[in-house]
mmCIF file with all atom_site columns, C-alpha atoms in Angstrom:
data_model
loop_
_atom_site.group_PDB
_atom_site.id
_atom_site.type_symbol
_atom_site.label_atom_id
_atom_site.label_alt_id
_atom_site.label_comp_id
_atom_site.label_asym_id
_atom_site.label_entity_id
_atom_site.label_seq_id
_atom_site.pdbx_PDB_ins_code
_atom_site.Cartn_x
_atom_site.Cartn_y
_atom_site.Cartn_z
_atom_site.occupancy
_atom_site.B_iso_or_equiv
_atom_site.pdbx_formal_charge
_atom_site.auth_seq_id
_atom_site.auth_comp_id
_atom_site.auth_asym_id
_atom_site.auth_atom_id
_atom_site.pdbx_PDB_model_num
ATOM 1   C CA . MET A 1 1   ? 0.165  -0.119 0.055   1.00 0.00 ? 1   MET A CA 1
ATOM 2   C CA . VAL A 1 2   ? 1.498  3.479  -0.859  1.00 0.00 ? 2   VAL A CA 1
ATOM 3   C CA . PRO A 1 3   ? 1.077  5.885  2.145   1.00 0.00 ? 3   PRO A CA 1
ATOM 4   C CA . GLN A 1 4   ? -1.450 8.988  1.476   1.00 0.00 ? 4   GLN A CA 1
ATOM 5   C CA . GLN A 1 5   ? 1.194  11.339 1.880   1.00 0.00 ? 5   GLN A CA 1
ATOM 6   C CA . HIS A 1 6   ? 3.239  9.986  -1.167  1.00 0.00 ? 6   HIS A CA 1
ATOM 7   C CA . ARG A 1 7   ? 0.170  10.485 -3.166  1.00 0.00 ? 7   ARG A CA 1
ATOM 8   C CA . LEU A 1 8   ? 1.203  14.271 -3.162  1.00 0.00 ? 8   LEU A CA 1
ATOM 9   C CA . ASP A 1 9   ? 4.443  14.049 -4.955  1.00 0.00 ? 9   ASP A CA 1
ATOM 10  C CA . ILE A 1 10  ? 4.699  16.082 -7.702  1.00 0.00 ? 10  ILE A CA 1
ATOM 11  C CA . TYR A 1 11  ? 8.185  14.957 -9.018  1.00 0.00 ? 11  TYR A CA 1
ATOM 12  C CA . ARG A 1 12  ? 7.484  11.009 -9.058  1.00 0.00 ? 12  ARG A CA 1
ATOM 13  C CA . LYS A 1 13  ? 10.122 8.582  -10.239 1.00 0.00 ? 13  LYS A CA 1
ATOM 14  C CA . VAL A 1 14  ? 9.862  7.027  -13.618 1.00 0.00 ? 14  VAL A CA 1
ATOM 15  C CA . PRO A 1 15  ? 10.327 3.072  -13.733 1.00 0.00 ? 15  PRO A CA 1
ATOM 16  C CA . LYS A 1 16  ? 13.314 1.974  -15.253 1.00 0.00 ? 16  LYS A CA 1
ATOM 17  C CA . ASP A 1 17  ? 11.298 0.041  -17.779 1.00 0.00 ? 17  ASP A CA 1
ATOM 18  C CA . LEU A 1 18  ? 10.299 3.226  -19.186 1.00 0.00 ? 18  LEU A CA 1
ATOM 19  C CA . THR A 1 19  ? 13.491 4.585  -19.597 1.00 0.00 ? 19  THR A CA 1
ATOM 20  C CA . GLN A 1 20  ? 15.094 2.744  -21.754 1.00 0.00 ? 20  GLN A CA 1
ATOM 21  C CA . PRO A 1 21  ? 16.712 3.862  -25.019 1.00 0.00 ? 21  PRO A CA 1
ATOM 22  C CA . THR A 1 22  ? 14.775 2.739  -28.294 1.00 0.00 ? 22  THR A CA 1
ATOM 23  C CA . TYR A 1 23  ? 15.741 3.142  -32.314 1.00 0.00 ? 23  TYR A CA 1
ATOM 24  C CA . THR A 1 24  ? 12.526 5.288  -32.581 1.00 0.00 ? 24  THR A CA 1
ATOM 25  C CA . GLY A 1 25  ? 13.463 7.308  -29.794 1.00 0.00 ? 25  GLY A CA 1
ATOM 26  C CA . ALA A 1 26  ? 16.441 7.919  -31.066 1.00 0.00 ? 26  ALA A CA 1
ATOM 27  C CA . ILE A 1 27  ? 15.287 9.041  -34.235 1.00 0.00 ? 27  ILE A CA 1
ATOM 28  C CA . ILE A 1 28  ? 12.726 11.224 -32.896 1.00 0.00 ? 28  ILE A CA 1
ATOM 29  C CA . SER A 1 29  ? 15.272 13.204 -30.578 1.00 0.00 ? 29  SER A CA 1
ATOM 30  C CA . VAL A 1 30  ? 17.798 13.621 -33.363 1.00 0.00 ? 30  VAL A CA 1
ATOM 31  C CA . SER A 1 31  ? 15.068 15.051 -35.710 1.00 0.00 ? 31  SER A CA 1
ATOM 32  C CA . CYS A 1 32  ? 13.650 17.911 -32.887 1.00 0.00 ? 32  CYS A CA 1
ATOM 33  C CA . CYS A 1 33  ? 17.385 18.693 -32.347 1.00 0.00 ? 33  CYS A CA 1
ATOM 34  C CA . LEU A 1 34  ? 17.588 19.361 -36.300 1.00 0.00 ? 34  LEU A CA 1
ATOM 35  C CA . PHE A 1 35  ? 14.587 21.051 -36.340 1.00 0.00 ? 35  PHE A CA 1
ATOM 36  C CA . ILE A 1 36  ? 15.352 23.202 -33.319 1.00 0.00 ? 36  ILE A CA 1
ATOM 37  C CA . LEU A 1 37  ? 18.700 23.767 -34.839 1.00 0.00 ? 37  LEU A CA 1
ATOM 38  C CA . PHE A 1 38  ? 17.026 24.955 -38.166 1.00 0.00 ? 38  PHE A CA 1
ATOM 39  C CA . LEU A 1 39  ? 14.713 26.935 -36.343 1.00 0.00 ? 39  LEU A CA 1
ATOM 40  C CA . PHE A 1 40  ? 17.240 28.813 -34.284 1.00 0.00 ? 40  PHE A CA 1
ATOM 41  C CA . LEU A 1 41  ? 19.481 29.270 -37.736 1.00 0.00 ? 41  LEU A CA 1
ATOM 42  C CA . SER A 1 42  ? 16.273 30.947 -40.116 1.00 0.00 ? 42  SER A CA 1
ATOM 43  C CA . GLU A 1 43  ? 15.776 33.186 -37.013 1.00 0.00 ? 43  GLU A CA 1
ATOM 44  C CA . LEU A 1 44  ? 19.370 34.345 -36.658 1.00 0.00 ? 44  LEU A CA 1
ATOM 45  C CA . MET A 1 45  ? 19.405 34.603 -40.524 1.00 0.00 ? 45  MET A CA 1
ATOM 46  C CA . GLY A 1 46  ? 16.482 36.632 -40.852 1.00 0.00 ? 46  GLY A CA 1
ATOM 47  C CA . PHE A 1 47  ? 18.058 39.169 -38.237 1.00 0.00 ? 47  PHE A CA 1
ATOM 48  C CA . ILE A 1 48  ? 21.096 39.315 -39.466 1.00 0.00 ? 48  ILE A CA 1
ATOM 49  C CA . ASN A 1 49  ? 19.961 39.838 -43.586 1.00 0.00 ? 49  ASN A CA 1
ATOM 50  C CA . ILE A 1 50  ? 19.073 43.534 -44.732 1.00 0.00 ? 50  ILE A CA 1
ATOM 51  C CA . GLU A 1 51  ? 15.412 44.011 -45.628 1.00 0.00 ? 51  GLU A CA 1
ATOM 52  C CA . ILE A 1 52  ? 15.182 46.206 -48.372 1.00 0.00 ? 52  ILE A CA 1
ATOM 53  C CA . ALA A 1 53  ? 11.469 47.683 -48.569 1.00 0.00 ? 53  ALA A CA 1
ATOM 54  C CA . ASN A 1 54  ? 10.207 49.774 -51.473 1.00 0.00 ? 54  ASN A CA 1
ATOM 55  C CA . GLU A 1 55  ? 7.827  52.732 -50.656 1.00 0.00 ? 55  GLU A CA 1
ATOM 56  C CA . LEU A 1 56  ? 6.062  55.471 -52.622 1.00 0.00 ? 56  LEU A CA 1
ATOM 57  C CA . TYR A 1 57  ? 5.409  58.707 -50.715 1.00 0.00 ? 57  TYR A CA 1
ATOM 58  C CA . VAL A 1 58  ? 4.646  62.301 -51.607 1.00 0.00 ? 58  VAL A CA 1
ATOM 59  C CA . ASP A 1 59  ? 7.395  64.986 -51.344 1.00 0.00 ? 59  ASP A CA 1
ATOM 60  C CA . ASP A 1 60  ? 7.074  67.250 -48.167 1.00 0.00 ? 60  ASP A CA 1
ATOM 61  C CA . PRO A 1 61  ? 6.976  70.801 -49.552 1.00 0.00 ? 61  PRO A CA 1
ATOM 62  C CA . GLU A 1 62  ? 8.425  71.891 -46.104 1.00 0.00 ? 62  GLU A CA 1
ATOM 63  C CA . LYS A 1 63  ? 11.578 69.659 -46.174 1.00 0.00 ? 63  LYS A CA 1
ATOM 64  C CA . SER A 1 64  ? 11.662 69.308 -50.229 1.00 0.00 ? 64  SER A CA 1
ATOM 65  C CA . THR A 1 65  ? 13.731 71.691 -52.118 1.00 0.00 ? 65  THR A CA 1
ATOM 66  C CA . GLY A 1 66  ? 11.923 70.983 -54.963 1.00 0.00 ? 66  GLY A CA 1
ATOM 67  C CA . LYS A 1 67  ? 15.432 70.783 -57.058 1.00 0.00 ? 67  LYS A CA 1
ATOM 68  C CA . ILE A 1 68  ? 17.998 67.966 -58.010 1.00 0.00 ? 68  ILE A CA 1
ATOM 69  C CA . GLU A 1 69  ? 21.571 68.168 -58.083 1.00 0.00 ? 69  GLU A CA 1
ATOM 70  C CA . VAL A 1 70  ? 23.273 67.340 -61.252 1.00 0.00 ? 70  VAL A CA 1
ATOM 71  C CA . SER A 1 71  ? 27.000 66.733 -62.242 1.00 0.00 ? 71  SER A CA 1
ATOM 72  C CA . ILE A 1 72  ? 28.483 66.800 -65.620 1.00 0.00 ? 72  ILE A CA 1
ATOM 73  C CA . ASN A 1 73  ? 32.064 65.578 -67.248 1.00 0.00 ? 73  ASN A CA 1
ATOM 74  C CA . ILE A 1 74  ? 32.019 65.465 -71.120 1.00 0.00 ? 74  ILE A CA 1
ATOM 75  C CA . SER A 1 75  ? 35.124 66.093 -73.352 1.00 0.00 ? 75  SER A CA 1
ATOM 76  C CA . LEU A 1 76  ? 34.514 67.676 -76.629 1.00 0.00 ? 76  LEU A CA 1
ATOM 77  C CA . PRO A 1 77  ? 37.515 67.016 -78.737 1.00 0.00 ? 77  PRO A CA 1
ATOM 78  C CA . ASN A 1 78  ? 36.895 68.601 -81.678 1.00 0.00 ? 78  ASN A CA 1
ATOM 79  C CA . LEU A 1 79  ? 35.164 71.998 -80.216 1.00 0.00 ? 79  LEU A CA 1
ATOM 80  C CA . ASN A 1 80  ? 36.804 74.958 -78.887 1.00 0.00 ? 80  ASN A CA 1
ATOM 81  C CA . CYS A 1 81  ? 36.162 75.757 -75.223 1.00 0.00 ? 81  CYS A CA 1
ATOM 82  C CA . GLU A 1 82  ? 35.287 79.303 -76.241 1.00 0.00 ? 82  GLU A CA 1
ATOM 83  C CA . VAL A 1 83  ? 31.830 78.110 -77.856 1.00 0.00 ? 83  VAL A CA 1
ATOM 84  C CA . VAL A 1 84  ? 31.117 75.362 -75.787 1.00 0.00 ? 84  VAL A CA 1
ATOM 85  C CA . GLY A 1 85  ? 28.343 76.143 -73.334 1.00 0.00 ? 85  GLY A CA 1
ATOM 86  C CA . LEU A 1 86  ? 25.382 74.470 -71.270 1.00 0.00 ? 86  LEU A CA 1
ATOM 87  C CA . ASP A 1 87  ? 21.732 75.606 -71.567 1.00 0.00 ? 87  ASP A CA 1
ATOM 88  C CA . ILE A 1 88  ? 19.053 74.253 -68.925 1.00 0.00 ? 88  ILE A CA 1
ATOM 89  C CA . GLN A 1 89  ? 15.261 75.020 -69.736 1.00 0.00 ? 89  GLN A CA 1
ATOM 90  C CA . ASP A 1 90  ? 12.268 73.482 -68.113 1.00 0.00 ? 90  ASP A CA 1
ATOM 91  C CA . GLU A 1 91  ? 8.133  73.411 -68.109 1.00 0.00 ? 91  GLU A CA 1
ATOM 92  C CA . MET A 1 92  ? 8.278  75.901 -65.258 1.00 0.00 ? 92  MET A CA 1
ATOM 93  C CA . GLY A 1 93  ? 9.601  78.734 -67.649 1.00 0.00 ? 93  GLY A CA 1
ATOM 94  C CA . ARG A 1 94  ? 13.460 78.564 -66.765 1.00 0.00 ? 94  ARG A CA 1
ATOM 95  C CA . HIS A 1 95  ? 15.202 78.965 -69.711 1.00 0.00 ? 95  HIS A CA 1
ATOM 96  C CA . GLU A 1 96  ? 19.236 79.280 -68.955 1.00 0.00 ? 96  GLU A CA 1
ATOM 97  C CA . VAL A 1 97  ? 21.485 79.786 -71.911 1.00 0.00 ? 97  VAL A CA 1
ATOM 98  C CA . GLY A 1 98  ? 25.054 79.222 -70.937 1.00 0.00 ? 98  GLY A CA 1
ATOM 99  C CA . HIS A 1 99  ? 25.079 78.577 -67.389 1.00 0.00 ? 99  HIS A CA 1
ATOM 100 C CA . LEU A 1 100 ? 28.370 79.800 -65.791 1.00 0.00 ? 100 LEU A CA 1
ATOM 101 C CA . GLU A 1 101 ? 28.111 79.239 -61.999 1.00 0.00 ? 101 GLU A CA 1
ATOM 102 C CA . ASP A 1 102 ? 30.486 76.111 -61.080 1.00 0.00 ? 102 ASP A CA 1
ATOM 103 C CA . SER A 1 103 ? 31.457 75.250 -64.150 1.00 0.00 ? 103 SER A CA 1
ATOM 104 C CA . GLU A 1 104 ? 34.630 74.514 -65.781 1.00 0.00 ? 104 GLU A CA 1
ATOM 105 C CA . LYS A 1 105 ? 36.388 74.454 -69.113 1.00 0.00 ? 105 LYS A CA 1
ATOM 106 C CA . ILE A 1 106 ? 39.618 72.524 -69.823 1.00 0.00 ? 106 ILE A CA 1
ATOM 107 C CA . VAL A 1 107 ? 41.271 73.315 -72.784 1.00 0.00 ? 107 VAL A CA 1
ATOM 108 C CA . LEU A 1 108 ? 42.672 70.008 -74.595 1.00 0.00 ? 108 LEU A CA 1
ATOM 109 C CA . ASP A 1 109 ? 44.853 69.426 -77.674 1.00 0.00 ? 109 ASP A CA 1
ATOM 110 C CA . GLU A 1 110 ? 46.519 72.843 -77.894 1.00 0.00 ? 110 GLU A CA 1
ATOM 111 C CA . GLY A 1 111 ? 43.220 74.595 -77.921 1.00 0.00 ? 111 GLY A CA 1
ATOM 112 C CA . ARG A 1 112 ? 41.197 72.215 -80.206 1.00 0.00 ? 112 ARG A CA 1
ATOM 113 C CA . GLY A 1 113 ? 39.186 70.234 -77.906 1.00 0.00 ? 113 GLY A CA 1
ATOM 114 C CA . CYS A 1 114 ? 37.252 71.000 -74.649 1.00 0.00 ? 114 CYS A CA 1
ATOM 115 C CA . ARG A 1 115 ? 36.612 69.183 -71.438 1.00 0.00 ? 115 ARG A CA 1
ATOM 116 C CA . PHE A 1 116 ? 33.486 70.852 -69.831 1.00 0.00 ? 116 PHE A CA 1
ATOM 117 C CA . GLN A 1 117 ? 32.342 69.854 -66.404 1.00 0.00 ? 117 GLN A CA 1
ATOM 118 C CA . SER A 1 118 ? 29.842 71.546 -64.298 1.00 0.00 ? 118 SER A CA 1
ATOM 119 C CA . ASN A 1 119 ? 27.172 71.060 -61.191 1.00 0.00 ? 119 ASN A CA 1
ATOM 120 C CA . PHE A 1 120 ? 24.176 73.028 -61.186 1.00 0.00 ? 120 PHE A CA 1
ATOM 121 C CA . HIS A 1 121 ? 20.369 71.871 -60.064 1.00 0.00 ? 121 HIS A CA 1
ATOM 122 C CA . ILE A 1 122 ? 17.428 71.378 -62.250 1.00 0.00 ? 122 ILE A CA 1
ATOM 123 C CA . ASN A 1 123 ? 13.536 71.398 -61.169 1.00 0.00 ? 123 ASN A CA 1
ATOM 124 C CA . LYS A 1 124 ? 11.707 68.523 -60.551 1.00 0.00 ? 124 LYS A CA 1
ATOM 125 C CA . VAL A 1 125 ? 9.475  68.973 -64.066 1.00 0.00 ? 125 VAL A CA 1
ATOM 126 C CA . PRO A 1 126 ? 9.799  67.777 -67.393 1.00 0.00 ? 126 PRO A CA 1
ATOM 127 C CA . GLY A 1 127 ? 12.641 69.868 -69.038 1.00 0.00 ? 127 GLY A CA 1
ATOM 128 C CA . ASN A 1 128 ? 16.280 69.229 -70.200 1.00 0.00 ? 128 ASN A CA 1
ATOM 129 C CA . PHE A 1 129 ? 19.654 70.441 -70.410 1.00 0.00 ? 129 PHE A CA 1
ATOM 130 C CA . HIS A 1 130 ? 22.431 69.983 -73.147 1.00 0.00 ? 130 HIS A CA 1
ATOM 131 C CA . VAL A 1 131 ? 25.663 71.015 -73.934 1.00 0.00 ? 131 VAL A CA 1
ATOM 132 C CA . SER A 1 132 ? 25.967 73.118 -77.032 1.00 0.00 ? 132 SER A CA 1
ATOM 133 C CA . THR A 1 133 ? 27.420 76.425 -78.559 1.00 0.00 ? 133 THR A CA 1
ATOM 134 C CA . HIS A 1 134 ? 24.104 78.187 -78.443 1.00 0.00 ? 134 HIS A CA 1
ATOM 135 C CA . SER A 1 135 ? 25.640 80.821 -75.858 1.00 0.00 ? 135 SER A CA 1
ATOM 136 C CA . ALA A 1 136 ? 28.718 81.504 -78.242 1.00 0.00 ? 136 ALA A CA 1
ATOM 137 C CA . ALA A 1 137 ? 28.637 85.062 -79.471 1.00 0.00 ? 137 ALA A CA 1
ATOM 138 C CA . ARG A 1 138 ? 30.360 83.563 -82.798 1.00 0.00 ? 138 ARG A CA 1
ATOM 139 C CA . GLN A 1 139 ? 29.102 80.211 -84.286 1.00 0.00 ? 139 GLN A CA 1
ATOM 140 C CA . PRO A 1 140 ? 31.709 77.778 -85.442 1.00 0.00 ? 140 PRO A CA 1
ATOM 141 C CA . ASP A 1 141 ? 30.994 77.162 -89.417 1.00 0.00 ? 141 ASP A CA 1
ATOM 142 C CA . ASN A 1 142 ? 31.358 73.410 -88.848 1.00 0.00 ? 142 ASN A CA 1
ATOM 143 C CA . PRO A 1 143 ? 30.638 72.319 -85.117 1.00 0.00 ? 143 PRO A CA 1
ATOM 144 C CA . ASP A 1 144 ? 31.766 68.935 -84.376 1.00 0.00 ? 144 ASP A CA 1
ATOM 145 C CA . MET A 1 145 ? 29.676 67.364 -81.328 1.00 0.00 ? 145 MET A CA 1
ATOM 146 C CA . SER A 1 146 ? 31.562 64.411 -81.029 1.00 0.00 ? 146 SER A CA 1
ATOM 147 C CA . HIS A 1 147 ? 32.330 63.750 -77.093 1.00 0.00 ? 147 HIS A CA 1
ATOM 148 C CA . VAL A 1 148 ? 33.154 61.266 -74.351 1.00 0.00 ? 148 VAL A CA 1
ATOM 149 C CA . LEU A 1 149 ? 30.808 61.493 -71.687 1.00 0.00 ? 149 LEU A CA 1
ATOM 150 C CA . HIS A 1 150 ? 33.105 60.596 -68.431 1.00 0.00 ? 150 HIS A CA 1
ATOM 151 C CA . LYS A 1 151 ? 29.972 61.219 -65.642 1.00 0.00 ? 151 LYS A CA 1
ATOM 152 C CA . LEU A 1 152 ? 26.440 62.532 -65.588 1.00 0.00 ? 152 LEU A CA 1
ATOM 153 C CA . THR A 1 153 ? 24.894 61.722 -62.155 1.00 0.00 ? 153 THR A CA 1
ATOM 154 C CA . PHE A 1 154 ? 21.763 63.219 -60.309 1.00 0.00 ? 154 PHE A CA 1
ATOM 155 C CA . GLY A 1 155 ? 21.595 63.751 -56.667 1.00 0.00 ? 155 GLY A CA 1
ATOM 156 C CA . LYS A 1 156 ? 24.147 63.304 -53.453 1.00 0.00 ? 156 LYS A CA 1
ATOM 157 C CA . ILE A 1 157 ? 26.632 60.739 -53.389 1.00 0.00 ? 157 ILE A CA 1
ATOM 158 C CA . ILE A 1 158 ? 27.271 58.853 -50.195 1.00 0.00 ? 158 ILE A CA 1
ATOM 159 C CA . LYS A 1 159 ? 30.798 57.413 -50.039 1.00 0.00 ? 159 LYS A CA 1
ATOM 160 C CA . GLY A 1 160 ? 31.955 54.592 -48.187 1.00 0.00 ? 160 GLY A CA 1
ATOM 161 C CA . ARG A 1 161 ? 28.511 52.211 -48.624 1.00 0.00 ? 161 ARG A CA 1
ATOM 162 C CA . ASN A 1 162 ? 28.548 49.450 -50.913 1.00 0.00 ? 162 ASN A CA 1
ATOM 163 C CA . ILE A 1 163 ? 25.316 50.128 -52.556 1.00 0.00 ? 163 ILE A CA 1
ATOM 164 C CA . LEU A 1 164 ? 24.246 48.560 -55.937 1.00 0.00 ? 164 LEU A CA 1
ATOM 165 C CA . GLY A 1 165 ? 22.674 50.932 -58.312 1.00 0.00 ? 165 GLY A CA 1
ATOM 166 C CA . ALA A 1 166 ? 23.063 52.539 -61.935 1.00 0.00 ? 166 ALA A CA 1
ATOM 167 C CA . PHE A 1 167 ? 24.185 55.957 -60.544 1.00 0.00 ? 167 PHE A CA 1
ATOM 168 C CA . ASN A 1 168 ? 26.325 56.739 -63.412 1.00 0.00 ? 168 ASN A CA 1
ATOM 169 C CA . ALA A 1 169 ? 25.123 54.685 -66.283 1.00 0.00 ? 169 ALA A CA 1
ATOM 170 C CA . LEU A 1 170 ? 26.597 56.800 -68.978 1.00 0.00 ? 170 LEU A CA 1
ATOM 171 C CA . GLU A 1 171 ? 30.006 56.730 -67.729 1.00 0.00 ? 171 GLU A CA 1
ATOM 172 C CA . ASN A 1 172 ? 32.436 56.574 -70.308 1.00 0.00 ? 172 ASN A CA 1
ATOM 173 C CA . THR A 1 173 ? 30.089 56.769 -73.016 1.00 0.00 ? 173 THR A CA 1
ATOM 174 C CA . ASP A 1 174 ? 32.074 57.510 -76.101 1.00 0.00 ? 174 ASP A CA 1
ATOM 175 C CA . HIS A 1 175 ? 30.708 58.954 -79.279 1.00 0.00 ? 175 HIS A CA 1
ATOM 176 C CA . GLN A 1 176 ? 33.869 60.181 -81.067 1.00 0.00 ? 176 GLN A CA 1
ATOM 177 C CA . GLU A 1 177 ? 33.603 58.027 -83.872 1.00 0.00 ? 177 GLU A CA 1
ATOM 178 C CA . VAL A 1 178 ? 30.415 59.629 -85.555 1.00 0.00 ? 178 VAL A CA 1
ATOM 179 C CA . ASN A 1 179 ? 29.360 61.955 -87.914 1.00 0.00 ? 179 ASN A CA 1
ATOM 180 C CA . SER A 1 180 ? 30.709 65.490 -86.937 1.00 0.00 ? 180 SER A CA 1
ATOM 181 C CA . LEU A 1 181 ? 27.325 67.239 -87.340 1.00 0.00 ? 181 LEU A CA 1
ATOM 182 C CA . VAL A 1 182 ? 25.381 64.591 -85.477 1.00 0.00 ? 182 VAL A CA 1
ATOM 183 C CA . SER A 1 183 ? 22.975 65.523 -82.619 1.00 0.00 ? 183 SER A CA 1
ATOM 184 C CA . HIS A 1 184 ? 23.027 63.256 -79.482 1.00 0.00 ? 184 HIS A CA 1
ATOM 185 C CA . ASP A 1 185 ? 19.720 62.803 -77.415 1.00 0.00 ? 185 ASP A CA 1
ATOM 186 C CA . TYR A 1 186 ? 20.362 61.129 -74.411 1.00 0.00 ? 186 TYR A CA 1
ATOM 187 C CA . VAL A 1 187 ? 16.522 59.883 -72.938 1.00 0.00 ? 187 VAL A CA 1
ATOM 188 C CA . LEU A 1 188 ? 16.835 59.150 -68.963 1.00 0.00 ? 188 LEU A CA 1
ATOM 189 C CA . LYS A 1 189 ? 14.367 57.510 -66.732 1.00 0.00 ? 189 LYS A CA 1
ATOM 190 C CA . ILE A 1 190 ? 15.201 59.031 -63.471 1.00 0.00 ? 190 ILE A CA 1
ATOM 191 C CA . VAL A 1 191 ? 14.124 57.240 -60.068 1.00 0.00 ? 191 VAL A CA 1
ATOM 192 C CA . PRO A 1 192 ? 14.377 59.137 -56.624 1.00 0.00 ? 192 PRO A CA 1
ATOM 193 C CA . THR A 1 193 ? 16.047 56.881 -53.893 1.00 0.00 ? 193 THR A CA 1
ATOM 194 C CA . VAL A 1 194 ? 16.123 57.190 -50.258 1.00 0.00 ? 194 VAL A CA 1
ATOM 195 C CA . TYR A 1 195 ? 18.209 54.989 -47.948 1.00 0.00 ? 195 TYR A CA 1
ATOM 196 C CA . GLU A 1 196 ? 17.928 54.494 -44.304 1.00 0.00 ? 196 GLU A CA 1
ATOM 197 C CA . ASP A 1 197 ? 20.374 53.243 -42.126 1.00 0.00 ? 197 ASP A CA 1
ATOM 198 C CA . LEU A 1 198 ? 18.458 51.304 -39.337 1.00 0.00 ? 198 LEU A CA 1
ATOM 199 C CA . ARG A 1 199 ? 21.481 49.938 -37.621 1.00 0.00 ? 199 ARG A CA 1
ATOM 200 C CA . TRP A 1 200 ? 22.851 53.458 -36.692 1.00 0.00 ? 200 TRP A CA 1
ATOM 201 C CA . THR A 1 201 ? 19.466 54.921 -36.759 1.00 0.00 ? 201 THR A CA 1
ATOM 202 C CA . THR A 1 202 ? 20.455 57.703 -39.392 1.00 0.00 ? 202 THR A CA 1
ATOM 203 C CA . ALA A 1 203 ? 19.278 58.500 -42.713 1.00 0.00 ? 203 ALA A CA 1
ATOM 204 C CA . GLY A 1 204 ? 20.964 59.963 -45.979 1.00 0.00 ? 204 GLY A CA 1
ATOM 205 C CA . VAL A 1 205 ? 19.567 60.576 -49.561 1.00 0.00 ? 205 VAL A CA 1
ATOM 206 C CA . LEU A 1 206 ? 21.400 58.387 -51.858 1.00 0.00 ? 206 LEU A CA 1
ATOM 207 C CA . PRO A 1 207 ? 22.477 59.651 -55.618 1.00 0.00 ? 207 PRO A CA 1
ATOM 208 C CA . ILE A 1 208 ? 19.505 59.564 -57.441 1.00 0.00 ? 208 ILE A CA 1
ATOM 209 C CA . HIS A 1 209 ? 19.274 56.442 -59.120 1.00 0.00 ? 209 HIS A CA 1
ATOM 210 C CA . PHE A 1 210 ? 18.633 56.545 -62.934 1.00 0.00 ? 210 PHE A CA 1
ATOM 211 C CA . CYS A 1 211 ? 18.650 53.908 -65.511 1.00 0.00 ? 211 CYS A CA 1
ATOM 212 C CA . LEU A 1 212 ? 19.078 54.121 -69.272 1.00 0.00 ? 212 LEU A CA 1
ATOM 213 C CA . GLN A 1 213 ? 15.888 54.351 -70.956 1.00 0.00 ? 213 GLN A CA 1
ATOM 214 C CA . GLY A 1 214 ? 17.270 55.332 -74.505 1.00 0.00 ? 214 GLY A CA 1
ATOM 215 C CA . VAL A 1 215 ? 19.820 56.437 -76.805 1.00 0.00 ? 215 VAL A CA 1
ATOM 216 C CA . HIS A 1 216 ? 18.591 58.379 -80.043 1.00 0.00 ? 216 HIS A CA 1
ATOM 217 C CA . VAL A 1 217 ? 21.313 59.722 -82.689 1.00 0.00 ? 217 VAL A CA 1
ATOM 218 C CA . VAL A 1 218 ? 19.654 62.358 -85.040 1.00 0.00 ? 218 VAL A CA 1
ATOM 219 C CA . GLN A 1 219 ? 20.426 62.675 -88.628 1.00 0.00 ? 219 GLN A CA 1
ATOM 220 C CA . PRO A 1 220 ? 23.168 64.610 -89.575 1.00 0.00 ? 220 PRO A CA 1
ATOM 221 C CA . TYR A 1 221 ? 21.493 68.315 -90.339 1.00 0.00 ? 221 TYR A CA 1
ATOM 222 C CA . ARG A 1 222 ? 23.767 71.555 -91.084 1.00 0.00 ? 222 ARG A CA 1
ATOM 223 C CA . SER A 1 223 ? 21.835 74.029 -89.475 1.00 0.00 ? 223 SER A CA 1
ATOM 224 C CA . ASN A 1 224 ? 23.227 74.533 -86.085 1.00 0.00 ? 224 ASN A CA 1
ATOM 225 C CA . ASN A 1 225 ? 25.118 72.921 -83.636 1.00 0.00 ? 225 ASN A CA 1
ATOM 226 C CA . SER A 1 226 ? 23.660 70.882 -80.673 1.00 0.00 ? 226 SER A CA 1
ATOM 227 C CA . CYS A 1 227 ? 24.500 67.827 -78.327 1.00 0.00 ? 227 CYS A CA 1
ATOM 228 C CA . HIS A 1 228 ? 21.436 67.811 -76.203 1.00 0.00 ? 228 HIS A CA 1
ATOM 229 C CA . LEU A 1 229 ? 22.291 65.933 -73.044 1.00 0.00 ? 229 LEU A CA 1
ATOM 230 C CA . VAL A 1 230 ? 19.415 64.173 -71.095 1.00 0.00 ? 230 VAL A CA 1
ATOM 231 C CA . PRO A 1 231 ? 15.714 65.545 -71.735 1.00 0.00 ? 231 PRO A CA 1
ATOM 232 C CA . LEU A 1 232 ? 14.055 64.935 -68.269 1.00 0.00 ? 232 LEU A CA 1
#
């Protein structure tokens, strides 16, 4: 007879015949351990991996300037620096011929060619900017718009981060072996991108991501120059 007080024992001993190992029990035990390890590694990888989320939102007029920073660097080996200029126009009525602010011209090949680089801002509306000879006091007789486009970027650049994107899709585009009277049109699709570093709870704006949508080379014409770069 089992004493009445023993019936109150919560931590009762298991009979020895129920504790003997079996082949089936070993399989179940190993399977459970592997399953637990799988769950642990899955949660760990999910915690470590970077999550990329896409969102659509409207610019805050109080925080947004409504402008995009543009940087261009182009060489025109057969055009004198005196006739090279940058023109900007858009649907808001801006029409600027011969933009000079934050621009530089470097003489190439003893005055025969020119390397033009400039940093400027454009409005977030349809428009275009182009390198041409429109601003020159005297137009050249046979303008040669062959060129090498070294750099064309939009937005601010965040350095030191390995972020994929076509931030300079037209880099080193070479159009030197073409008819000298051809006009070159580059049509780009610009996609604004915001980068948030959740690990350091800081935020920054990436160089605005853009991808090349199409390149159009106009047939030769003799009326006037024009190397149109990037209608927006």
